[in-house]
Amino acid sequence: MFSSANSRRVLRLTVALSALALALGTAGTAQARPGVSTAIIDTARGDGNVVSFTFDDGPNPADTPRLLDVLRRHHVKAVFCLQGDQVEQHPELVRRIAAAGHTLCNHSMHHDDMSTWTPEQIAADLRQTSAAIRRALPHARIPYFRAPYGAWGQSPAVAASLGMQPLGWRLAIADWETPGTDELVRRLEEGITPGAVVLMHDGGGDRSQTVDAVDRVIPVLKSRHWRFTLPETGC
């Protein structure tokens, strides 16, 4: 018969082994929350000529307010992929984006390449970014995550486990090249295909050309019976 001391040792050992088994069984896995998946979405909702406009690296006081005015005037809703350090500098713009009915996206804290990061490092950054957004806008809904540079690494699974759908794109117009408004309009008109998620920028530099191009191309697309929708979710 075991003594009470031996029984306590066995109990402690059993608990420790159970905890180890649980840790080994879950290490390296990230379970997507209901309503999201680990798939990187690049498709707009709906059928036919639908398109989603998304804007990265803001908010930026030089260009984001004018972009918001353009989208309001044309009755278009978009996704704004917010960079955490920009959010901390310009929280009033986060509130203005949300008040205008646009959708928020986590775009990391400092726009770092996460492709070689561990899941723990990625999760810490995404949580820090979402916390910054929610300091600016308490209870903000953040349904998407976009990896800086499209360097995804292990971030899709981590983002999905935090309730954010990984958001990619079908068309990037390379507006960081600042090739001129006419060229950006051409890239949009010729590059958009049915269901495309389009990557543009309202931050990270002078984005006045992008804002001007968006202002010009929306009426053209609407005249051709295009509809502006949000990106799909993975489920």
PDB file of C-alpha atoms in Angstrom:
ATOM      1  CA  MET A   1       0.000   0.000   0.000  1.00  0.00           C
ATOM      2  CA  PHE A   2       1.271   3.483  -0.887  1.00  0.00           C
ATOM      3  CA  SER A   3       1.975   5.875   1.942  1.00  0.00           C
ATOM      4  CA  SER A   4       0.306   9.267   1.821  1.00  0.00           C
ATOM      5  CA  ALA A   5       3.683  10.779   0.868  1.00  0.00           C
ATOM      6  CA  ASN A   6       4.016   8.354  -2.072  1.00  0.00           C
ATOM      7  CA  SER A   7       0.464   9.092  -3.148  1.00  0.00           C
ATOM      8  CA  ARG A   8       1.227  12.813  -3.256  1.00  0.00           C
ATOM      9  CA  ARG A   9       4.348  12.143  -5.357  1.00  0.00           C
ATOM     10  CA  VAL A  10       2.343  10.043  -7.831  1.00  0.00           C
ATOM     11  CA  LEU A  11      -0.315  12.739  -8.052  1.00  0.00           C
ATOM     12  CA  ARG A  12       2.277  15.450  -8.707  1.00  0.00           C
ATOM     13  CA  LEU A  13       3.953  13.283 -11.355  1.00  0.00           C
ATOM     14  CA  THR A  14       0.617  12.557 -13.045  1.00  0.00           C
ATOM     15  CA  VAL A  15      -0.270  16.235 -13.170  1.00  0.00           C
ATOM     16  CA  ALA A  16       3.152  17.134 -14.540  1.00  0.00           C
ATOM     17  CA  LEU A  17       2.975  14.453 -17.256  1.00  0.00           C
ATOM     18  CA  SER A  18      -0.512  15.559 -18.242  1.00  0.00           C
ATOM     19  CA  ALA A  19       0.621  19.154 -18.563  1.00  0.00           C
ATOM     20  CA  LEU A  20       3.620  18.071 -20.654  1.00  0.00           C
ATOM     21  CA  ALA A  21       1.424  16.007 -22.955  1.00  0.00           C
ATOM     22  CA  LEU A  22      -0.936  18.915 -23.424  1.00  0.00           C
ATOM     23  CA  ALA A  23       1.934  21.273 -24.219  1.00  0.00           C
ATOM     24  CA  LEU A  24       3.460  18.857 -26.717  1.00  0.00           C
ATOM     25  CA  GLY A  25       0.111  18.274 -28.326  1.00  0.00           C
ATOM     26  CA  THR A  26      -0.565  21.959 -28.885  1.00  0.00           C
ATOM     27  CA  ALA A  27       2.924  23.313 -29.461  1.00  0.00           C
ATOM     28  CA  GLY A  28       3.317  24.916 -32.858  1.00  0.00           C
ATOM     29  CA  THR A  29      -0.396  24.821 -33.662  1.00  0.00           C
ATOM     30  CA  ALA A  30      -2.752  27.756 -33.911  1.00  0.00           C
ATOM     31  CA  GLN A  31      -6.452  27.093 -34.188  1.00  0.00           C
ATOM     32  CA  ALA A  32      -8.456  29.471 -36.349  1.00  0.00           C
ATOM     33  CA  ARG A  33     -11.374  31.063 -34.584  1.00  0.00           C
ATOM     34  CA  PRO A  34     -14.886  30.522 -35.938  1.00  0.00           C
ATOM     35  CA  GLY A  35     -15.600  32.670 -38.979  1.00  0.00           C
ATOM     36  CA  VAL A  36     -11.979  32.915 -40.168  1.00  0.00           C
ATOM     37  CA  SER A  37      -9.506  30.546 -41.761  1.00  0.00           C
ATOM     38  CA  THR A  38      -5.773  30.385 -42.379  1.00  0.00           C
ATOM     39  CA  ALA A  39      -6.348  30.943 -46.118  1.00  0.00           C
ATOM     40  CA  ILE A  40      -4.943  34.200 -47.509  1.00  0.00           C
ATOM     41  CA  ILE A  41      -7.975  35.878 -49.044  1.00  0.00           C
ATOM     42  CA  ASP A  42      -7.598  37.892 -52.263  1.00  0.00           C
ATOM     43  CA  THR A  43     -11.207  37.881 -53.480  1.00  0.00           C
ATOM     44  CA  ALA A  44     -13.945  40.486 -53.141  1.00  0.00           C
ATOM     45  CA  ARG A  45     -17.402  39.461 -51.979  1.00  0.00           C
ATOM     46  CA  GLY A  46     -20.105  38.932 -54.557  1.00  0.00           C
ATOM     47  CA  ASP A  47     -20.349  37.835 -58.147  1.00  0.00           C
ATOM     48  CA  GLY A  48     -19.501  39.529 -61.409  1.00  0.00           C
ATOM     49  CA  ASN A  49     -17.759  42.893 -61.548  1.00  0.00           C
ATOM     50  CA  VAL A  50     -16.918  43.358 -57.885  1.00  0.00           C
ATOM     51  CA  VAL A  51     -13.707  44.838 -56.488  1.00  0.00           C
ATOM     52  CA  SER A  52     -12.291  45.626 -53.036  1.00  0.00           C
ATOM     53  CA  PHE A  53     -10.050  48.638 -52.438  1.00  0.00           C
ATOM     54  CA  THR A  54      -7.539  48.324 -49.585  1.00  0.00           C
ATOM     55  CA  PHE A  55      -5.030  50.884 -48.312  1.00  0.00           C
ATOM     56  CA  ASP A  56      -1.865  50.111 -46.341  1.00  0.00           C
ATOM     57  CA  ASP A  57       0.638  51.806 -44.021  1.00  0.00           C
ATOM     58  CA  GLY A  58      -1.550  54.591 -42.626  1.00  0.00           C
ATOM     59  CA  PRO A  59      -3.012  56.489 -41.087  1.00  0.00           C
ATOM     60  CA  ASN A  60      -1.130  59.409 -42.602  1.00  0.00           C
ATOM     61  CA  PRO A  61      -2.229  62.985 -41.868  1.00  0.00           C
ATOM     62  CA  ALA A  62      -1.008  64.213 -45.238  1.00  0.00           C
ATOM     63  CA  ASP A  63      -3.165  61.908 -47.377  1.00  0.00           C
ATOM     64  CA  THR A  64      -5.600  59.808 -45.329  1.00  0.00           C
ATOM     65  CA  PRO A  65      -8.085  62.648 -44.669  1.00  0.00           C
ATOM     66  CA  ARG A  66      -8.285  63.543 -48.361  1.00  0.00           C
ATOM     67  CA  LEU A  67      -8.682  59.881 -49.291  1.00  0.00           C
ATOM     68  CA  LEU A  68     -11.541  59.607 -46.815  1.00  0.00           C
ATOM     69  CA  ASP A  69     -13.173  62.619 -48.442  1.00  0.00           C
ATOM     70  CA  VAL A  70     -12.789  61.020 -51.889  1.00  0.00           C
ATOM     71  CA  LEU A  71     -14.310  57.729 -50.750  1.00  0.00           C
ATOM     72  CA  ARG A  72     -17.177  59.521 -49.019  1.00  0.00           C
ATOM     73  CA  ARG A  73     -17.946  61.589 -52.116  1.00  0.00           C
ATOM     74  CA  HIS A  74     -18.048  58.455 -54.273  1.00  0.00           C
ATOM     75  CA  HIS A  75     -19.914  56.335 -51.697  1.00  0.00           C
ATOM     76  CA  VAL A  76     -17.218  53.645 -51.545  1.00  0.00           C
ATOM     77  CA  LYS A  77     -16.186  51.652 -48.471  1.00  0.00           C
ATOM     78  CA  ALA A  78     -12.651  50.304 -48.207  1.00  0.00           C
ATOM     79  CA  VAL A  79     -10.306  48.413 -45.895  1.00  0.00           C
ATOM     80  CA  PHE A  80      -7.577  50.370 -44.111  1.00  0.00           C
ATOM     81  CA  CYS A  81      -4.588  48.234 -43.072  1.00  0.00           C
ATOM     82  CA  LEU A  82      -3.205  50.177 -40.131  1.00  0.00           C
ATOM     83  CA  GLN A  83       0.411  50.277 -39.004  1.00  0.00           C
ATOM     84  CA  GLY A  84       0.668  50.353 -35.234  1.00  0.00           C
ATOM     85  CA  ASP A  85       3.236  53.103 -34.815  1.00  0.00           C
ATOM     86  CA  GLN A  86       1.228  55.308 -37.188  1.00  0.00           C
ATOM     87  CA  VAL A  87      -1.889  54.565 -35.141  1.00  0.00           C
ATOM     88  CA  GLU A  88      -0.126  55.710 -31.985  1.00  0.00           C
ATOM     89  CA  GLN A  89       0.887  58.977 -33.631  1.00  0.00           C
ATOM     90  CA  HIS A  90      -2.509  59.693 -35.228  1.00  0.00           C
ATOM     91  CA  PRO A  91      -5.291  58.046 -33.192  1.00  0.00           C
ATOM     92  CA  GLU A  92      -7.804  60.680 -34.307  1.00  0.00           C
ATOM     93  CA  LEU A  93      -7.497  59.410 -37.879  1.00  0.00           C
ATOM     94  CA  VAL A  94      -8.299  55.854 -36.789  1.00  0.00           C
ATOM     95  CA  ARG A  95     -11.497  57.195 -35.255  1.00  0.00           C
ATOM     96  CA  ARG A  96     -12.288  59.107 -38.420  1.00  0.00           C
ATOM     97  CA  ILE A  97     -11.736  56.024 -40.609  1.00  0.00           C
ATOM     98  CA  ALA A  98     -14.086  53.947 -38.478  1.00  0.00           C
ATOM     99  CA  ALA A  99     -16.678  56.729 -38.204  1.00  0.00           C
ATOM    100  CA  ALA A 100     -16.835  56.827 -42.006  1.00  0.00           C
ATOM    101  CA  GLY A 101     -17.825  53.157 -42.039  1.00  0.00           C
ATOM    102  CA  HIS A 102     -14.602  51.674 -43.329  1.00  0.00           C
ATOM    103  CA  THR A 103     -13.127  48.370 -42.153  1.00  0.00           C
ATOM    104  CA  LEU A 104      -9.938  48.090 -40.105  1.00  0.00           C
ATOM    105  CA  CYS A 105      -7.063  45.690 -40.700  1.00  0.00           C
ATOM    106  CA  ASN A 106      -4.012  44.924 -38.551  1.00  0.00           C
ATOM    107  CA  HIS A 107      -0.841  45.596 -40.590  1.00  0.00           C
ATOM    108  CA  SER A 108       1.722  44.971 -37.820  1.00  0.00           C
ATOM    109  CA  MET A 109       3.317  47.379 -35.412  1.00  0.00           C
ATOM    110  CA  HIS A 110       6.383  48.593 -37.314  1.00  0.00           C
ATOM    111  CA  HIS A 111       5.984  47.086 -40.808  1.00  0.00           C
ATOM    112  CA  ASP A 112       8.645  44.441 -40.189  1.00  0.00           C
ATOM    113  CA  ASP A 113       9.273  41.387 -42.345  1.00  0.00           C
ATOM    114  CA  MET A 114       7.743  38.535 -40.303  1.00  0.00           C
ATOM    115  CA  SER A 115       8.637  35.719 -42.674  1.00  0.00           C
ATOM    116  CA  THR A 116      11.221  34.176 -40.327  1.00  0.00           C
ATOM    117  CA  TRP A 117       9.527  35.011 -37.025  1.00  0.00           C
ATOM    118  CA  THR A 118       8.277  32.421 -34.576  1.00  0.00           C
ATOM    119  CA  PRO A 119       4.529  32.171 -33.906  1.00  0.00           C
ATOM    120  CA  GLU A 120       5.139  33.670 -30.473  1.00  0.00           C
ATOM    121  CA  GLN A 121       6.915  36.709 -31.939  1.00  0.00           C
ATOM    122  CA  ILE A 122       4.173  37.191 -34.526  1.00  0.00           C
ATOM    123  CA  ALA A 123       1.409  36.890 -31.940  1.00  0.00           C
ATOM    124  CA  ALA A 124       3.084  39.462 -29.685  1.00  0.00           C
ATOM    125  CA  ASP A 125       3.333  41.952 -32.543  1.00  0.00           C
ATOM    126  CA  LEU A 126      -0.251  41.425 -33.715  1.00  0.00           C
ATOM    127  CA  ARG A 127      -1.593  41.782 -30.179  1.00  0.00           C
ATOM    128  CA  GLN A 128       0.439  44.963 -29.664  1.00  0.00           C
ATOM    129  CA  THR A 129      -0.923  46.420 -32.908  1.00  0.00           C
ATOM    130  CA  SER A 130      -4.526  45.545 -32.111  1.00  0.00           C
ATOM    131  CA  ALA A 131      -4.088  47.023 -28.632  1.00  0.00           C
ATOM    132  CA  ALA A 132      -2.824  50.272 -30.162  1.00  0.00           C
ATOM    133  CA  ILE A 133      -5.847  50.406 -32.459  1.00  0.00           C
ATOM    134  CA  ARG A 134      -8.197  49.788 -29.540  1.00  0.00           C
ATOM    135  CA  ARG A 135      -6.568  52.492 -27.455  1.00  0.00           C
ATOM    136  CA  ALA A 136      -7.468  54.857 -30.269  1.00  0.00           C
ATOM    137  CA  LEU A 137     -10.884  53.257 -30.769  1.00  0.00           C
ATOM    138  CA  PRO A 138     -12.106  51.101 -27.868  1.00  0.00           C
ATOM    139  CA  HIS A 139     -13.876  47.897 -28.907  1.00  0.00           C
ATOM    140  CA  ALA A 140     -12.714  48.352 -32.516  1.00  0.00           C
ATOM    141  CA  ARG A 141     -13.551  45.468 -34.827  1.00  0.00           C
ATOM    142  CA  ILE A 142     -10.392  44.277 -36.628  1.00  0.00           C
ATOM    143  CA  PRO A 143     -11.440  41.414 -38.923  1.00  0.00           C
ATOM    144  CA  TYR A 144      -8.337  41.255 -41.147  1.00  0.00           C
ATOM    145  CA  PHE A 145      -4.544  40.997 -40.927  1.00  0.00           C
ATOM    146  CA  ARG A 146      -2.162  41.757 -43.776  1.00  0.00           C
ATOM    147  CA  ALA A 147       1.522  40.834 -43.555  1.00  0.00           C
ATOM    148  CA  PRO A 148       3.981  43.601 -44.433  1.00  0.00           C
ATOM    149  CA  TYR A 149       5.554  43.033 -47.861  1.00  0.00           C
ATOM    150  CA  GLY A 150       3.301  39.983 -48.283  1.00  0.00           C
ATOM    151  CA  ALA A 151       6.003  38.107 -46.333  1.00  0.00           C
ATOM    152  CA  TRP A 152       3.608  35.748 -44.582  1.00  0.00           C
ATOM    153  CA  GLY A 153       5.769  33.103 -42.924  1.00  0.00           C
ATOM    154  CA  GLN A 154       3.707  31.555 -40.123  1.00  0.00           C
ATOM    155  CA  SER A 155       1.515  34.631 -39.690  1.00  0.00           C
ATOM    156  CA  PRO A 156      -1.680  33.311 -41.394  1.00  0.00           C
ATOM    157  CA  ALA A 157      -2.233  30.665 -38.726  1.00  0.00           C
ATOM    158  CA  VAL A 158      -1.380  33.079 -35.923  1.00  0.00           C
ATOM    159  CA  ALA A 159      -3.678  35.786 -37.279  1.00  0.00           C
ATOM    160  CA  ALA A 160      -6.527  33.292 -37.693  1.00  0.00           C
ATOM    161  CA  SER A 161      -6.057  32.103 -34.111  1.00  0.00           C
ATOM    162  CA  LEU A 162      -6.480  35.721 -33.003  1.00  0.00           C
ATOM    163  CA  GLY A 163      -9.683  36.089 -35.018  1.00  0.00           C
ATOM    164  CA  MET A 164      -8.244  37.945 -38.016  1.00  0.00           C
ATOM    165  CA  GLN A 165      -8.568  36.722 -41.588  1.00  0.00           C
ATOM    166  CA  PRO A 166      -5.285  36.882 -43.540  1.00  0.00           C
ATOM    167  CA  LEU A 167      -5.834  39.416 -46.326  1.00  0.00           C
ATOM    168  CA  GLY A 168      -3.833  39.307 -49.527  1.00  0.00           C
ATOM    169  CA  TRP A 169      -4.439  40.920 -52.905  1.00  0.00           C
ATOM    170  CA  ARG A 170      -4.741  40.160 -56.610  1.00  0.00           C
ATOM    171  CA  LEU A 171      -3.576  43.517 -57.887  1.00  0.00           C
ATOM    172  CA  ALA A 172      -0.831  45.732 -56.474  1.00  0.00           C
ATOM    173  CA  ILE A 173      -0.458  48.914 -58.515  1.00  0.00           C
ATOM    174  CA  ALA A 174       3.018  49.659 -57.085  1.00  0.00           C
ATOM    175  CA  ASP A 175       2.010  53.154 -56.055  1.00  0.00           C
ATOM    176  CA  TRP A 176       5.165  53.330 -53.918  1.00  0.00           C
ATOM    177  CA  GLU A 177       6.972  54.028 -57.195  1.00  0.00           C
ATOM    178  CA  THR A 178       4.966  57.293 -57.494  1.00  0.00           C
ATOM    179  CA  PRO A 179       4.893  56.944 -61.293  1.00  0.00           C
ATOM    180  CA  GLY A 180       2.310  59.709 -61.744  1.00  0.00           C
ATOM    181  CA  THR A 181      -1.458  59.814 -61.411  1.00  0.00           C
ATOM    182  CA  ASP A 182      -2.106  58.980 -65.075  1.00  0.00           C
ATOM    183  CA  GLU A 183      -0.016  55.818 -64.798  1.00  0.00           C
ATOM    184  CA  LEU A 184      -1.743  54.731 -61.608  1.00  0.00           C
ATOM    185  CA  VAL A 185      -5.124  55.236 -63.257  1.00  0.00           C
ATOM    186  CA  ARG A 186      -3.952  53.124 -66.193  1.00  0.00           C
ATOM    187  CA  ARG A 187      -2.726  50.357 -63.875  1.00  0.00           C
ATOM    188  CA  LEU A 188      -6.076  50.307 -62.094  1.00  0.00           C
ATOM    189  CA  GLU A 189      -8.223  50.372 -65.222  1.00  0.00           C
ATOM    190  CA  GLU A 190      -6.180  47.697 -67.000  1.00  0.00           C
ATOM    191  CA  GLY A 191      -5.308  45.570 -63.987  1.00  0.00           C
ATOM    192  CA  ILE A 192      -8.603  45.151 -62.151  1.00  0.00           C
ATOM    193  CA  THR A 193     -10.321  41.837 -62.791  1.00  0.00           C
ATOM    194  CA  PRO A 194     -13.667  40.598 -61.423  1.00  0.00           C
ATOM    195  CA  GLY A 195     -13.356  39.809 -57.735  1.00  0.00           C
ATOM    196  CA  ALA A 196      -9.976  41.476 -57.260  1.00  0.00           C
ATOM    197  CA  VAL A 197      -8.716  42.787 -53.952  1.00  0.00           C
ATOM    198  CA  VAL A 198      -6.564  45.799 -54.850  1.00  0.00           C
ATOM    199  CA  LEU A 199      -3.541  46.849 -52.784  1.00  0.00           C
ATOM    200  CA  MET A 200      -2.837  50.572 -52.539  1.00  0.00           C
ATOM    201  CA  HIS A 201      -1.328  52.846 -49.902  1.00  0.00           C
ATOM    202  CA  ASP A 202      -2.413  55.873 -47.924  1.00  0.00           C
ATOM    203  CA  GLY A 203       0.786  55.921 -45.855  1.00  0.00           C
ATOM    204  CA  GLY A 204       4.489  55.194 -46.094  1.00  0.00           C
ATOM    205  CA  GLY A 205       5.287  58.258 -48.177  1.00  0.00           C
ATOM    206  CA  ASP A 206       3.635  60.837 -50.396  1.00  0.00           C
ATOM    207  CA  ARG A 207       0.392  59.187 -51.519  1.00  0.00           C
ATOM    208  CA  SER A 208      -1.201  62.190 -53.194  1.00  0.00           C
ATOM    209  CA  GLN A 209      -0.942  60.453 -56.584  1.00  0.00           C
ATOM    210  CA  THR A 210      -2.813  57.456 -55.213  1.00  0.00           C
ATOM    211  CA  VAL A 211      -5.598  59.633 -53.838  1.00  0.00           C
ATOM    212  CA  ASP A 212      -5.901  61.462 -57.161  1.00  0.00           C
ATOM    213  CA  ALA A 213      -5.966  58.169 -59.076  1.00  0.00           C
ATOM    214  CA  VAL A 214      -8.683  56.732 -56.825  1.00  0.00           C
ATOM    215  CA  ASP A 215     -10.728  59.906 -57.285  1.00  0.00           C
ATOM    216  CA  ARG A 216     -10.513  59.531 -61.054  1.00  0.00           C
ATOM    217  CA  VAL A 217     -10.962  55.793 -61.422  1.00  0.00           C
ATOM    218  CA  ILE A 218     -14.003  55.198 -59.205  1.00  0.00           C
ATOM    219  CA  PRO A 219     -16.411  57.062 -61.520  1.00  0.00           C
ATOM    220  CA  VAL A 220     -14.973  55.201 -64.506  1.00  0.00           C
ATOM    221  CA  LEU A 221     -15.479  51.825 -62.838  1.00  0.00           C
ATOM    222  CA  LYS A 222     -18.975  52.726 -61.700  1.00  0.00           C
ATOM    223  CA  SER A 223     -19.878  53.792 -65.245  1.00  0.00           C
ATOM    224  CA  ARG A 224     -18.868  50.267 -66.296  1.00  0.00           C
ATOM    225  CA  HIS A 225     -21.149  48.784 -63.605  1.00  0.00           C
ATOM    226  CA  TRP A 226     -18.461  47.716 -61.169  1.00  0.00           C
ATOM    227  CA  ARG A 227     -19.488  47.337 -57.518  1.00  0.00           C
ATOM    228  CA  PHE A 228     -17.244  47.982 -54.518  1.00  0.00           C
ATOM    229  CA  THR A 229     -17.438  45.364 -51.776  1.00  0.00           C
ATOM    230  CA  LEU A 230     -15.339  44.136 -48.870  1.00  0.00           C
ATOM    231  CA  PRO A 231     -13.004  41.140 -49.182  1.00  0.00           C
ATOM    232  CA  GLU A 232     -14.308  37.644 -48.560  1.00  0.00           C
ATOM    233  CA  THR A 233     -13.697  35.837 -45.314  1.00  0.00           C
ATOM    234  CA  GLY A 234     -12.266  32.363 -45.256  1.00  0.00           C
ATOM    235  CA  CYS A 235     -15.303  30.511 -43.961  1.00  0.00           C
TER     236      CYS A 235
END
